Every structure is written in structure tokens, then in C-alpha cells.
XYZ file of N, CA and C in Angstrom:
834
model
N 57.349 -60.388 73.951
C 57.463 -58.647 74.310
C 57.244 -58.260 73.214
N 57.942 -58.597 71.665
C 57.373 -57.681 70.367
C 56.024 -57.742 69.965
N 55.210 -58.873 70.423
C 53.810 -59.181 70.286
C 52.928 -58.545 71.164
N 53.315 -58.183 72.474
C 52.700 -57.478 73.144
C 52.602 -55.494 72.869
N 54.111 -55.288 72.583
C 54.006 -54.059 71.918
C 53.106 -53.973 70.808
N 53.065 -54.796 69.827
C 52.264 -54.995 68.658
C 50.767 -54.988 68.767
N 50.478 -55.659 69.999
C 48.874 -55.420 70.654
C 48.590 -54.321 70.742
N 49.547 -53.721 71.611
C 48.843 -52.167 72.083
C 49.045 -51.089 70.744
N 50.099 -51.414 69.538
C 49.865 -50.631 68.888
C 48.437 -50.865 67.739
N 48.404 -51.797 67.679
C 47.193 -52.312 66.900
C 45.994 -52.014 67.507
N 45.694 -52.069 68.920
C 44.484 -51.445 69.399
C 44.386 -50.125 69.418
N 45.567 -49.268 69.089
C 45.604 -47.628 69.033
C 44.777 -47.402 67.799
N 44.906 -48.454 66.747
C 44.449 -47.827 65.494
C 43.306 -48.401 65.029
N 42.675 -47.349 64.759
C 41.218 -47.153 64.405
C 40.740 -48.223 63.211
N 41.347 -48.143 62.032
C 41.164 -48.486 60.991
C 41.300 -49.841 61.145
N 42.360 -50.532 61.798
C 42.718 -52.188 62.291
C 41.730 -52.476 63.003
N 41.240 -51.439 64.281
C 40.216 -52.300 64.902
C 38.813 -52.356 64.331
N 38.593 -51.516 63.427
C 37.332 -51.606 62.750
C 37.260 -52.921 61.880
N 38.308 -52.989 61.346
C 38.192 -54.254 60.415
C 38.486 -55.343 61.396
N 38.701 -55.603 62.254
C 38.985 -56.623 63.182
C 37.180 -56.911 63.546
N 36.213 -55.843 63.893
C 35.167 -55.581 64.147
C 34.406 -56.396 63.058
N 34.691 -56.040 61.850
C 33.865 -56.419 60.607
C 34.172 -57.688 60.484
N 35.467 -58.103 60.658
C 35.667 -59.761 60.709
C 35.383 -60.782 61.543
N 34.939 -59.970 62.548
C 34.495 -60.673 63.678
C 33.160 -60.880 63.032
N 32.435 -59.734 63.157
C 31.020 -59.856 62.569
C 30.477 -61.126 61.900
N 31.337 -60.989 60.635
C 31.298 -62.124 59.807
C 31.574 -63.437 60.407
N 32.533 -63.552 61.305
C 32.709 -65.105 61.689
C 31.308 -65.452 62.528
N 31.193 -64.306 63.437
C 30.229 -64.892 64.346
C 29.142 -65.018 63.372
N 29.007 -64.522 62.556
C 27.519 -64.919 61.749
C 27.769 -66.450 61.037
N 29.235 -66.639 60.562
C 29.335 -67.980 60.000
C 29.279 -69.181 61.015
N 29.413 -68.809 62.256
C 29.368 -69.711 63.151
C 28.355 -69.815 63.452
N 27.065 -68.885 63.730
C 25.819 -68.971 64.146
C 24.906 -69.177 63.066
N 25.115 -69.283 61.864
C 24.196 -69.175 61.007
C 22.887 -70.122 60.879
N 23.081 -70.948 61.163
C 21.952 -72.161 61.313
C 20.996 -71.750 62.480
N 21.323 -70.934 63.331
C 20.399 -70.494 64.574
C 19.950 -69.151 64.363
N 20.414 -68.350 63.436
C 20.187 -67.119 63.725
C 19.274 -67.031 62.388
N 19.483 -67.656 61.147
C 19.031 -67.183 59.847
C 17.256 -67.845 59.877
N 16.734 -66.790 59.562
C 15.319 -66.741 59.815
C 14.442 -67.596 58.476
N 15.007 -68.001 57.402
C 14.472 -69.326 56.915
C 15.351 -69.921 56.544
N 15.103 -71.579 55.956
C 16.717 -72.148 55.500
C 16.905 -71.690 54.183
N 18.067 -71.464 53.828
C 18.870 -70.722 52.739
C 18.510 -71.116 51.539
N 17.900 -72.396 51.366
C 17.507 -73.289 49.949
C 15.883 -73.434 50.228
N 15.143 -73.274 50.883
C 13.416 -72.946 50.718
C 13.104 -72.286 49.575
N 12.281 -72.947 48.634
C 11.921 -72.112 47.473
C 10.484 -71.750 47.813
N 10.052 -70.529 47.768
C 8.443 -70.141 47.740
C 8.584 -69.464 46.008
N 7.932 -70.230 44.985
C 7.825 -69.559 43.872
C 6.792 -68.782 43.145
N 5.560 -68.800 44.980
C 4.483 -67.904 44.815
C 5.244 -66.460 45.192
N 6.545 -66.226 45.737
C 6.619 -65.059 46.564
C 8.193 -64.959 45.966
N 8.347 -64.885 44.490
C 9.679 -64.364 43.976
C 10.059 -63.171 43.594
N 11.153 -62.616 43.806
C 11.990 -61.080 43.469
C 11.071 -60.348 44.539
N 10.680 -60.746 45.700
C 9.828 -59.642 46.357
C 10.824 -58.941 47.053
N 10.504 -57.549 47.539
C 11.478 -56.763 47.963
C 11.166 -56.787 49.247
N 12.394 -56.131 50.024
C 12.188 -56.547 51.715
C 10.999 -56.013 52.144
N 10.690 -56.819 53.188
C 9.437 -56.596 53.891
C 9.419 -57.196 55.405
N 8.616 -57.222 55.864
C 8.456 -57.734 57.652
C 8.856 -59.320 57.358
N 8.087 -59.931 56.459
C 8.292 -61.574 56.333
C 9.813 -61.483 55.809
N 10.371 -60.994 54.898
C 11.679 -61.221 54.202
C 12.607 -59.822 54.597
N 13.382 -59.894 55.531
C 14.007 -58.504 55.765
C 14.610 -58.130 54.663
N 15.141 -58.795 54.057
C 16.233 -57.968 52.542
C 15.498 -58.733 51.239
N 13.982 -58.989 51.407
C 13.743 -59.387 50.110
C 14.062 -61.045 49.593
N 13.574 -61.481 48.465
C 13.704 -62.994 48.269
C 14.465 -62.557 46.787
N 14.829 -63.723 46.455
C 15.434 -63.743 45.133
C 14.558 -64.329 43.859
N 15.077 -64.810 43.066
C 14.292 -65.048 41.765
C 13.569 -66.557 41.800
N 14.220 -67.612 42.706
C 13.142 -68.460 43.563
C 12.457 -68.477 44.165
N 12.462 -67.255 45.312
C 11.699 -66.749 46.649
C 12.292 -67.466 47.341
N 13.684 -67.608 47.458
C 14.648 -67.826 48.518
C 15.086 -66.507 49.365
N 14.949 -66.662 50.615
C 15.172 -65.499 51.727
C 16.542 -65.003 51.600
N 16.508 -63.712 50.711
C 17.793 -63.233 50.913
C 18.971 -62.882 52.033
N 18.489 -62.629 52.896
C 19.214 -62.325 54.293
C 19.589 -63.721 54.663
N 18.934 -64.838 54.775
C 19.363 -66.192 54.912
C 20.570 -66.632 54.160
N 20.581 -66.485 52.836
C 21.400 -66.926 51.975
C 22.723 -66.071 51.950
N 22.425 -64.891 52.688
C 23.700 -64.090 52.495
C 24.628 -64.581 53.696
N 23.732 -64.560 54.990
C 24.168 -65.116 56.444
C 25.002 -66.668 55.974
N 24.342 -67.532 55.468
C 25.048 -68.845 54.862
C 26.177 -68.852 54.013
N 25.912 -67.558 53.038
C 27.084 -67.106 52.213
C 28.156 -66.956 52.926
N 28.299 -66.081 53.907
C 29.331 -66.072 55.108
C 30.242 -67.134 55.658
N 29.345 -67.815 55.717
C 29.820 -69.154 56.178
C 30.777 -70.277 55.352
N 30.167 -70.121 53.667
C 30.938 -70.710 52.867
C 32.178 -69.858 52.627
N 32.067 -68.329 52.347
C 33.262 -67.716 52.364
C 34.151 -67.839 53.275
N 33.631 -67.842 54.502
C 34.967 -67.686 55.618
C 35.555 -69.131 55.562
N 34.470 -70.343 55.442
C 34.875 -71.495 55.773
C 36.153 -71.842 54.461
N 35.987 -71.435 53.163
C 36.788 -71.318 52.107
C 38.052 -70.525 52.257
N 37.911 -69.254 52.604
C 39.386 -68.664 53.265
C 40.097 -69.061 53.884
N 39.235 -70.092 55.205
C 40.197 -70.392 56.167
C 40.845 -71.932 55.474
N 40.413 -72.311 54.432
C 41.348 -73.465 53.963
C 41.948 -73.343 53.235
N 42.005 -72.170 52.182
C 42.557 -71.907 51.358
C 44.024 -71.066 52.208
N 43.865 -70.585 53.014
C 45.091 -69.831 53.539
C 45.669 -70.921 54.552
N 44.987 -71.810 55.122
C 45.793 -73.028 55.902
C 46.361 -74.035 54.647
N 46.192 -74.165 53.330
C 47.087 -74.775 52.191
C 47.881 -73.847 52.175
N 47.757 -72.727 51.887
C 48.935 -71.850 51.482
C 49.973 -71.669 52.631
N 49.550 -71.315 53.872
C 50.394 -71.008 54.948
C 51.657 -72.423 55.422
N 50.747 -73.585 55.270
C 51.352 -74.709 55.587
C 52.320 -75.272 54.735
N 51.789 -75.226 53.468
C 52.757 -75.246 52.214
C 53.596 -74.475 52.078
N 53.390 -73.221 51.971
C 54.541 -72.056 51.969
C 55.245 -71.727 53.088
N 54.861 -72.344 54.041
C 55.698 -71.944 55.363
C 56.716 -73.193 55.375
N 56.486 -74.342 54.838
C 57.109 -75.164 55.061
C 58.081 -75.318 54.090
N 57.911 -74.966 52.642
C 58.857 -74.647 51.725
C 59.601 -73.467 51.713
N 59.106 -72.183 52.118
C 60.003 -70.992 52.599
C 60.829 -71.439 53.194
N 60.831 -71.748 54.653
C 61.514 -72.221 55.628
C 62.793 -73.431 55.202
N 62.354 -74.337 54.320
C 63.487 -75.236 53.979
C 64.284 -74.274 52.754
N 63.507 -73.712 52.084
C 64.622 -73.075 50.923
C 65.726 -71.946 51.756
N 64.853 -71.484 52.612
C 65.902 -70.224 53.381
C 67.203 -71.063 54.222
N 67.101 -72.067 54.850
C 67.808 -72.939 55.720
C 68.848 -73.642 55.001
N 68.397 -74.560 53.868
C 68.637 -75.735 53.560
C 69.732 -75.686 52.516
N 70.202 -74.521 52.104
C 71.330 -74.370 51.025
C 71.227 -73.899 49.785
N 72.230 -73.796 48.856
C 71.941 -73.045 47.639
C 71.347 -74.163 46.762
N 71.698 -75.133 46.661
C 71.043 -76.224 45.725
C 69.634 -76.412 45.817
N 68.922 -76.423 47.294
C 67.603 -76.493 47.412
C 66.723 -75.476 47.148
N 67.487 -74.354 47.523
C 67.050 -72.993 47.313
C 66.434 -72.788 46.003
N 67.673 -72.984 45.011
C 67.430 -72.840 43.874
C 66.317 -73.678 43.157
N 66.247 -74.724 43.617
C 65.082 -75.838 43.303
C 63.578 -75.153 43.513
N 63.829 -74.869 44.907
C 62.353 -74.462 45.113
C 61.599 -73.175 44.647
N 63.070 -71.995 44.444
C 62.800 -70.759 44.072
C 62.293 -70.725 42.822
N 62.936 -71.473 41.808
C 62.755 -71.482 40.571
C 61.427 -72.208 40.182
N 61.001 -73.312 41.023
C 59.576 -73.933 40.801
C 58.702 -72.585 41.022
N 58.928 -72.105 42.322
C 57.887 -70.950 42.845
C 57.832 -69.806 41.764
N 58.899 -69.430 40.954
C 59.180 -68.666 39.545
C 57.965 -69.161 38.779
N 58.271 -70.225 38.587
C 57.150 -70.443 37.092
C 55.877 -70.394 37.543
N 55.735 -70.892 38.648
C 53.961 -71.138 39.262
C 53.506 -69.337 39.158
N 54.524 -68.633 39.663
C 54.204 -66.955 39.728
C 54.079 -65.952 38.144
N 54.649 -66.889 37.176
C 54.653 -66.369 35.915
C 53.006 -66.256 35.764
N 52.421 -67.371 36.161
C 50.844 -67.118 35.847
C 49.847 -66.242 36.820
N 49.053 -65.555 36.342
C 48.464 -64.598 37.447
C 47.258 -65.608 38.411
N 47.408 -65.517 39.567
C 46.680 -66.333 40.603
C 45.371 -66.803 39.768
N 44.216 -65.920 39.537
C 43.508 -66.348 38.900
C 42.894 -67.173 37.701
N 44.239 -66.792 37.068
C 44.378 -67.740 35.854
C 44.561 -69.126 36.224
N 45.859 -69.378 37.266
C 46.390 -70.659 37.871
C 45.059 -71.484 38.430
N 44.363 -70.358 39.306
C 43.062 -71.246 40.005
C 41.988 -71.733 38.771
N 41.775 -70.991 37.689
C 40.841 -71.136 36.865
C 41.476 -72.738 35.847
N 42.741 -72.729 36.004
C 43.313 -73.543 35.203
C 43.056 -74.870 36.185
N 43.334 -74.913 37.633
C 43.250 -76.032 38.284
C 42.187 -76.270 38.400
N 40.566 -75.521 38.640
C 39.618 -76.195 38.936
C 39.251 -76.500 37.525
N 39.437 -76.239 36.143
C 39.105 -76.861 35.058
C 39.357 -78.394 35.226
N 40.780 -78.261 35.469
C 40.987 -79.773 35.628
C 40.475 -80.576 36.434
N 40.422 -80.205 37.732
C 40.009 -80.928 38.969
C 38.107 -80.931 38.837
N 37.452 -79.727 38.101
C 36.150 -79.805 38.043
C 35.487 -78.998 39.033
N 34.543 -78.599 38.765
C 33.978 -77.565 39.465
C 33.505 -77.903 41.077
N 33.274 -77.429 42.141
C 32.933 -77.553 43.269
C 33.656 -76.637 44.342
N 32.930 -76.775 45.716
C 33.657 -75.911 46.646
C 35.181 -76.513 46.953
N 34.956 -78.114 47.169
C 36.172 -78.466 47.403
C 37.304 -78.509 46.609
N 37.276 -78.246 45.079
C 38.396 -78.353 44.187
C 38.547 -76.810 44.045
N 37.432 -75.584 44.361
C 37.579 -74.621 44.312
C 38.481 -74.122 45.620
N 38.744 -74.476 46.937
C 39.524 -74.344 48.100
C 41.015 -74.728 47.451
N 41.050 -75.898 46.729
C 42.475 -76.375 46.637
C 43.075 -75.629 45.369
N 42.210 -75.457 44.471
C 42.887 -74.627 43.500
C 43.421 -72.945 43.874
N 42.650 -72.584 44.867
C 42.939 -70.916 45.160
C 44.048 -71.371 46.346
N 44.232 -72.286 46.929
C 45.396 -72.431 48.082
C 46.683 -72.863 47.438
N 46.532 -73.744 46.258
C 47.574 -73.764 45.352
C 48.468 -72.755 44.671
N 47.347 -71.763 44.277
C 47.574 -70.283 43.442
C 48.149 -69.421 44.465
N 47.936 -69.508 45.767
C 48.392 -68.729 46.741
C 49.962 -69.046 47.134
N 50.293 -70.703 47.335
C 51.396 -71.068 48.037
C 52.676 -70.102 47.564
N 52.979 -69.958 46.007
C 53.750 -69.444 45.752
C 54.645 -68.179 46.126
N 53.401 -67.177 46.814
C 53.829 -65.816 47.409
C 54.022 -66.257 48.894
N 53.347 -66.968 49.307
C 53.748 -67.492 50.883
C 55.256 -68.099 51.064
N 55.687 -68.808 49.699
C 57.394 -69.163 49.872
C 57.955 -68.266 50.217
N 58.024 -67.134 48.884
C 58.561 -66.197 48.768
C 58.554 -65.307 50.213
N 57.573 -64.987 50.661
C 57.457 -64.003 51.847
C 58.070 -64.853 53.043
N 57.996 -66.254 53.234
C 58.579 -67.151 54.424
C 60.409 -66.889 54.001
N 60.710 -67.263 53.048
C 61.975 -67.173 52.594
C 62.873 -66.126 53.105
N 62.047 -65.335 52.531
C 63.001 -63.633 52.759
C 62.781 -63.434 54.170
N 61.788 -63.842 55.105
C 61.642 -63.455 56.272
C 62.555 -64.308 56.944
N 62.873 -65.780 56.769
C 64.117 -66.549 57.373
C 65.577 -66.060 57.140
N 65.492 -65.628 55.815
C 67.100 -64.979 55.293
C 67.295 -63.882 56.390
N 66.432 -62.762 56.795
C 66.755 -61.895 57.692
C 66.819 -62.426 59.126
N 66.300 -63.483 59.516
C 66.387 -63.689 60.889
C 67.755 -64.610 60.908
N 67.970 -65.267 59.732
C 69.069 -66.687 59.829
C 70.416 -66.143 60.438
N 70.702 -65.032 59.789
C 72.231 -64.890 60.701
C 71.991 -63.656 61.799
N 70.917 -63.927 62.860
C 70.975 -63.390 64.091
C 71.542 -64.019 65.205
N 72.118 -63.041 65.887
C 73.056 -63.804 66.969
C 72.501 -65.054 67.869
N 71.131 -64.530 68.167
C 70.592 -65.857 68.842
C 70.503 -67.287 68.179
N 70.351 -67.441 66.756
C 70.455 -68.350 66.209
C 71.800 -68.724 66.206
N 72.871 -68.093 65.681
C 74.271 -68.640 65.589
C 74.409 -69.309 67.119
N 74.315 -68.491 68.373
C 74.346 -69.184 69.911
C 73.492 -70.515 69.754
N 72.328 -70.776 69.027
C 72.180 -72.095 69.465
C 72.798 -72.686 68.752
N 73.209 -72.460 67.418
C 74.171 -73.590 66.786
C 75.503 -73.896 67.574
N 75.933 -72.504 68.343
C 77.033 -72.828 69.077
C 76.726 -73.910 70.409
N 75.709 -73.953 70.837
C 75.549 -74.600 71.977
C 75.445 -76.146 71.526
N 75.220 -76.453 70.129
C 75.199 -77.773 69.714
C 73.464 -78.184 69.407
N 72.658 -76.974 69.519
C 71.303 -77.299 69.096
C 71.179 -77.910 67.400
N 70.388 -78.879 67.367
C 70.314 -79.696 65.994
C 69.434 -78.702 64.882
N 69.873 -79.035 63.581
C 69.019 -77.855 62.506
C 67.909 -77.944 62.585
N 67.486 -79.086 63.155
C 65.829 -78.845 63.163
C 65.323 -77.975 64.318
N 65.830 -78.201 65.323
C 65.729 -77.573 66.753
C 65.574 -75.779 66.245
N 66.775 -75.567 65.689
C 67.035 -74.007 65.167
C 65.819 -73.541 64.397
N 65.603 -74.333 63.293
C 64.690 -73.986 62.288
C 63.386 -73.793 63.074
N 62.733 -74.866 63.800
C 61.627 -74.823 64.375
C 61.291 -73.787 65.756
N 62.389 -73.799 66.558
C 62.163 -73.262 67.698
C 62.821 -71.845 67.249
N 63.865 -71.424 66.858
C 64.613 -70.128 66.575
C 64.179 -69.351 65.266
N 64.218 -69.671 64.270
C 63.956 -68.958 63.514
C 62.636 -68.837 62.961
N 61.540 -70.209 62.975
C 59.936 -70.184 62.680
C 59.589 -68.929 63.485
N 59.526 -68.834 64.881
C 58.770 -67.937 65.487
C 59.124 -66.704 65.094
N 60.331 -66.422 64.835
C 60.755 -65.135 64.833
C 60.383 -64.624 63.525
N 60.061 -65.576 62.556
C 60.020 -65.497 61.088
C 58.774 -65.233 60.654
N 57.654 -65.239 61.630
C 56.064 -65.381 61.170
C 55.399 -64.056 61.140
N 56.000 -63.018 61.421
C 55.087 -61.752 61.585
C 54.632 -61.383 60.184
N 55.564 -61.421 58.998
C 55.420 -61.081 57.598
C 54.125 -61.817 57.148
N 54.523 -63.454 57.378
C 53.396 -64.270 57.223
C 51.854 -64.116 57.431
N 51.931 -63.653 58.965
C 50.691 -63.552 59.378
C 49.981 -62.591 58.967
N 50.778 -61.251 58.617
C 50.039 -60.344 57.904
C 49.617 -60.842 56.659
N 50.414 -61.373 55.664
C 49.892 -61.800 54.295
C 48.723 -62.925 54.427
N 48.600 -64.006 55.555
C 47.641 -64.439 55.623
C 46.376 -63.924 55.573
N 46.182 -62.554 56.495
C 45.214 -62.011 56.704
C 44.986 -61.195 55.183
N 45.391 -60.462 54.845
C 45.438 -60.119 53.527
C 44.685 -61.382 52.439
N 45.287 -62.329 52.372
C 45.059 -63.572 51.513
C 43.615 -63.731 51.648
N 43.004 -63.744 52.941
C 41.709 -63.861 52.982
C 40.873 -63.162 52.403
N 41.213 -61.650 52.373
C 40.091 -60.943 51.462
C 40.640 -61.499 49.670
N 41.761 -61.570 49.326
C 41.661 -62.098 48.263
C 41.212 -63.643 47.733
N 41.161 -64.403 48.811
C 40.483 -65.613 48.608
C 39.123 -65.605 48.224
N 38.378 -64.503 49.021
C 37.201 -64.314 48.981
C 36.798 -63.808 47.613
N 37.074 -62.359 47.218
C 37.231 -62.504 46.027
C 37.248 -63.369 44.747
N 38.609 -64.055 44.832
C 38.635 -65.138 43.798
C 37.482 -66.346 43.913
N 37.282 -66.560 45.240
C 35.834 -67.670 45.350
C 34.697 -66.962 44.587
N 34.662 -65.786 44.721
C 33.272 -64.887 44.113
C 33.369 -65.163 42.635
N 34.876 -64.655 42.248
C 34.653 -64.610 40.926
C 34.254 -66.129 40.390
N 35.054 -67.127 40.946
C 34.843 -68.600 40.373
C 33.358 -68.604 40.430
N 32.855 -68.209 41.540
C 31.456 -68.640 41.650
C 30.484 -68.088 40.548
N 31.009 -66.875 40.165
C 30.052 -65.736 39.107
C 30.251 -66.462 37.842
N 31.647 -67.095 37.757
C 31.553 -67.841 36.084
C 30.971 -69.136 36.143
N 30.589 -69.490 37.368
C 29.893 -70.937 37.028
C 30.522 -72.294 37.359
N 32.073 -71.966 37.971
C 33.109 -73.129 37.982
C 33.215 -73.193 39.415
N 32.892 -72.513 40.173
C 33.314 -72.621 42.104
C 32.625 -73.508 42.749
N 31.651 -72.837 43.565
C 30.642 -73.407 44.491
C 29.496 -73.660 43.537
N 28.857 -74.723 43.147
C 27.974 -75.034 42.712
C 26.438 -74.573 43.544
N 25.204 -74.530 42.886
C 24.167 -74.588 43.597
C 23.693 -75.699 44.015
N 22.772 -75.775 44.640
C 22.113 -74.842 45.311
C 22.688 -73.838 46.825
N 24.219 -74.314 46.985
C 24.843 -73.923 47.827
C 25.032 -72.239 47.687
N 24.591 -71.729 49.066
C 24.357 -70.109 49.075
C 25.997 -69.468 48.938
N 26.477 -68.961 48.347
C 27.578 -68.245 47.824
C 27.479 -67.094 46.918
N 28.218 -66.296 47.437
C 28.092 -64.521 46.835
C 28.606 -64.368 45.708
N 29.215 -64.837 45.189
C 29.535 -64.735 43.908
C 28.738 -65.357 43.026
N 28.322 -66.756 43.204
C 27.034 -67.193 42.489
C 25.906 -66.296 42.429
N 25.707 -66.084 43.915
C 23.950 -65.249 43.890
C 24.316 -63.877 43.099
N 25.573 -63.520 42.928
C 25.680 -62.122 41.817
C 25.161 -62.687 40.574
N 26.060 -63.722 40.191
C 25.822 -64.152 38.732
C 23.939 -64.409 38.664
N 23.504 -65.066 39.484
C 21.888 -65.562 39.365
C 21.193 -64.162 39.232
N 21.648 -63.163 40.049
C 20.569 -61.931 39.839
C 20.942 -60.897 39.136
N 22.287 -61.277 38.182
C 22.555 -59.827 37.456
C 21.469 -59.439 36.320
N 20.798 -60.776 36.075
C 19.517 -60.676 35.113
C 18.536 -59.608 35.453
N 18.130 -59.662 37.080
C 17.278 -58.694 37.570
C 17.679 -57.488 38.049
N 18.665 -57.114 37.520
C 19.356 -55.613 37.999
C 18.767 -54.499 38.005
N 17.501 -54.581 36.705
C 16.763 -53.413 36.942
C 15.511 -53.482 37.648
N 14.907 -54.610 37.372
C 13.685 -55.113 38.017
C 13.739 -55.582 39.342
N 14.806 -55.858 40.038
C 14.745 -56.311 41.314
C 16.218 -56.034 41.851
N 16.565 -54.863 41.709
C 18.281 -54.598 42.164
C 18.538 -55.012 43.353
N 17.908 -55.393 44.333
C 18.196 -55.906 45.716
C 18.781 -57.116 45.381
N 18.390 -58.069 44.535
C 18.871 -59.399 44.422
C 20.394 -59.448 43.985
N 21.086 -58.354 43.412
C 22.263 -58.121 42.841
C 23.022 -57.429 43.688
N 22.649 -56.640 44.386
C 23.423 -55.345 45.122
C 23.581 -56.271 46.559
N 23.106 -56.427 47.309
C 23.099 -56.952 48.434
C 24.625 -58.096 48.739
N 24.508 -59.118 47.703
C 25.575 -60.159 47.869
C 26.793 -59.252 47.746
N 26.800 -57.854 46.583
C 27.787 -57.541 46.495
C 28.312 -56.463 47.159
N 27.221 -56.036 48.199
C 27.740 -55.165 49.392
C 28.592 -55.958 50.401
N 28.120 -57.669 50.419
C 28.773 -58.263 51.516
C 30.080 -58.694 51.120
N 30.195 -58.937 50.132
C 31.773 -59.293 49.424
C 32.460 -57.996 49.981
N 31.977 -56.591 49.162
C 32.652 -55.510 49.667
C 32.980 -55.558 51.030
N 32.126 -55.588 52.001
C 32.418 -55.228 53.432
C 33.035 -56.407 54.120
N 33.360 -57.881 53.637
C 34.186 -58.697 54.055
C 35.574 -58.449 53.562
N 35.651 -58.151 52.289
C 37.061 -57.500 51.687
C 37.751 -56.599 52.363
N 37.007 -55.670 52.727
C 37.485 -54.416 53.450
C 38.061 -54.580 54.786
N 36.627 -55.476 55.361
C 37.209 -55.837 56.716
C 38.708 -56.530 57.017
N 38.760 -57.579 56.129
C 40.294 -58.188 56.102
C 41.096 -57.341 55.772
N 41.324 -56.373 54.616
C 42.387 -55.362 54.493
C 42.534 -54.399 55.028
N 41.596 -53.620 56.115
C 41.986 -53.065 57.284
C 42.554 -53.592 58.374
N 42.251 -55.099 58.146
C 42.488 -55.725 59.537
C 44.422 -56.085 59.311
N 44.395 -56.574 58.254
C 45.720 -56.762 57.702
C 46.801 -55.590 57.369
N 46.298 -54.493 57.359
C 47.046 -53.338 57.339
C 47.385 -52.996 58.600
N 46.446 -53.112 59.807
C 46.564 -52.725 61.010
C 47.661 -53.881 61.701
N 47.389 -55.085 61.340
C 48.550 -55.791 61.748
C 49.995 -55.531 61.351
N 50.092 -55.208 60.308
C 51.207 -55.269 59.454
C 51.925 -53.611 59.867
N 51.017 -52.978 60.169
C 51.753 -51.845 60.906
C 52.072 -51.978 62.254
N 51.540 -52.965 63.108
C 51.472 -53.230 64.390
C 52.900 -54.069 64.674
N 52.951 -54.943 63.718
C 54.133 -55.818 64.011
C 55.228 -55.554 63.308
N 55.502 -54.075 62.491
C 56.689 -53.579 62.044
C 57.550 -53.026 63.205
N 58.497 -54.036 63.299
C 59.603 -53.515 64.218
C 60.107 -52.302 64.366
N 59.934 -51.547 63.038
C 60.779 -50.363 62.909
C 60.116 -49.065 63.311
N 58.523 -49.520 63.880
C 57.802 -48.442 64.720
C 57.766 -48.825 66.161
N 58.659 -49.676 66.704
C 58.685 -49.877 68.201
C 59.377 -48.829 68.458
N 58.615 -48.222 69.817
C 59.252 -47.223 70.454
C 60.421 -47.288 71.207
């Protein structure tokens, strides 16, 4: 019932719906990229480098003559895939640890939360940089690094939500009728504690895209010739004056995707806030 009311409130919020449309568009582009891309993303045409937008290349070409529209479309696939894996790592690990910390007792809670506090002492981007430096550059390592860096915040949010649900009457009633602690945790506590985690997961997608772009810009994230917006920014910044479209278009793509996820996350937060219930 709560989620039905939340859906109604969400659909009445223009900014949230706009974010859903933007995210949905990028998701669709990522899924059907091989079929709608006008050119293979890594095909070079060294006789047609830094070409401006034209009928042959709608968004122009880069310094190696590669079609920018194709690379931006495939860059959406890279960013969306990376974001999904990052959120998956943080969501699974953070939810499990947060649920355990909230329900297992003071000793376990203290161990988990002090470990989380130590990880949160480092800024997420620095922690991701350190992990990538240790594992080596590459798409998989970037996913692992950003996912690990995001996990502590999932743990804190999930634990706080669990502590809010734990004393509720329906949880006590389940224990009173003999339900096991595992059943109480998975059936009664977890579903009712997921709303804040769901909102944060959406907002984390935007952060994951930015962090991945930052790692790609520094040359320690996704490696060439894979189409990735941060790496495209890094490669194109040299031509900012002579061919501004090479660096501007990937930047606009990053901005739109991040804006879409932020609007979607804000909409979900307001829609799932029980204090706004009629």
C-alpha cells in the first residue's frame, strides 16, 4: 500500500518524472547501442579527423576520426553498466552488513560500524583511487573500487533504517508467535527498511558515473579504445579551441545522465517519505 501511494506521488512530481525519462532514454540507448549506432565506435578514419558535425557524422569525429555519436552511445552503455555493477556491489554488501549490525547485538554492531567509520574517514574518490592503484587500471577494477568505496554509506543507511523498524509492533508480534530471527530479518524487517536504501542507490548511480568519469579522465579507469565519457574528455581537452565539440559533447552527456539520476532520486525520496502520506 505504501509503495502504491508512493508511486502516485512520484507520478505527480514533474522533476522526478523528467529524471525517469532522462534515465530511461540513456538506458534504452545503452541496451540497443549496437543496433542504432551509425558507425562502429572504434573505427578510425585518419583522413577525417576532428571533423565538425555533418550529414555523414551527425556529431562530428574525434582526433582519430572516430564517430562521436557512436562513441557517446556506447559510452552510455559503459557508464550504465558500470553504475549497475557498482550499485549492486554496494547494495548487496551494504544491506547485508547493515541488517546484521542492526539486528545482531551490540558486539557485532560495534565491530561492523567501527570498520565502516574507518573506511568513511577517506573520501570516496581517494579510496577508489587507492583501490584502483592497487588492483590496476581497467573497467572491472574500476567497478570493484567504486563499489567498495560506496559500501560504507549503504551500511550506515541500512543500519539506521533497521533500527527504526526493529521496535515496530509487527516485528515484536512475529517474534511472539515463534518466528525465527532469520525470518524476522528477511520477511518483516528487510522489506520495510529498504525505502531509504532504494533512494540512495539511485543517487549513487549519479555519483558512480561521475567517479568513473574522473578515473577515466585520469587514465586509471576504463582503458582505450573502450568508449567512456571521462576518457573522451581527457583525450579531447587538447582540442578545446580547435574542435570544441570533441570535449563538449561527452561533458554534456555526463551532465545529463547525472542530472537525470539526481532528479529521479529526489523524486523517489519525496514519494517514499511516509511523512508526506495523506
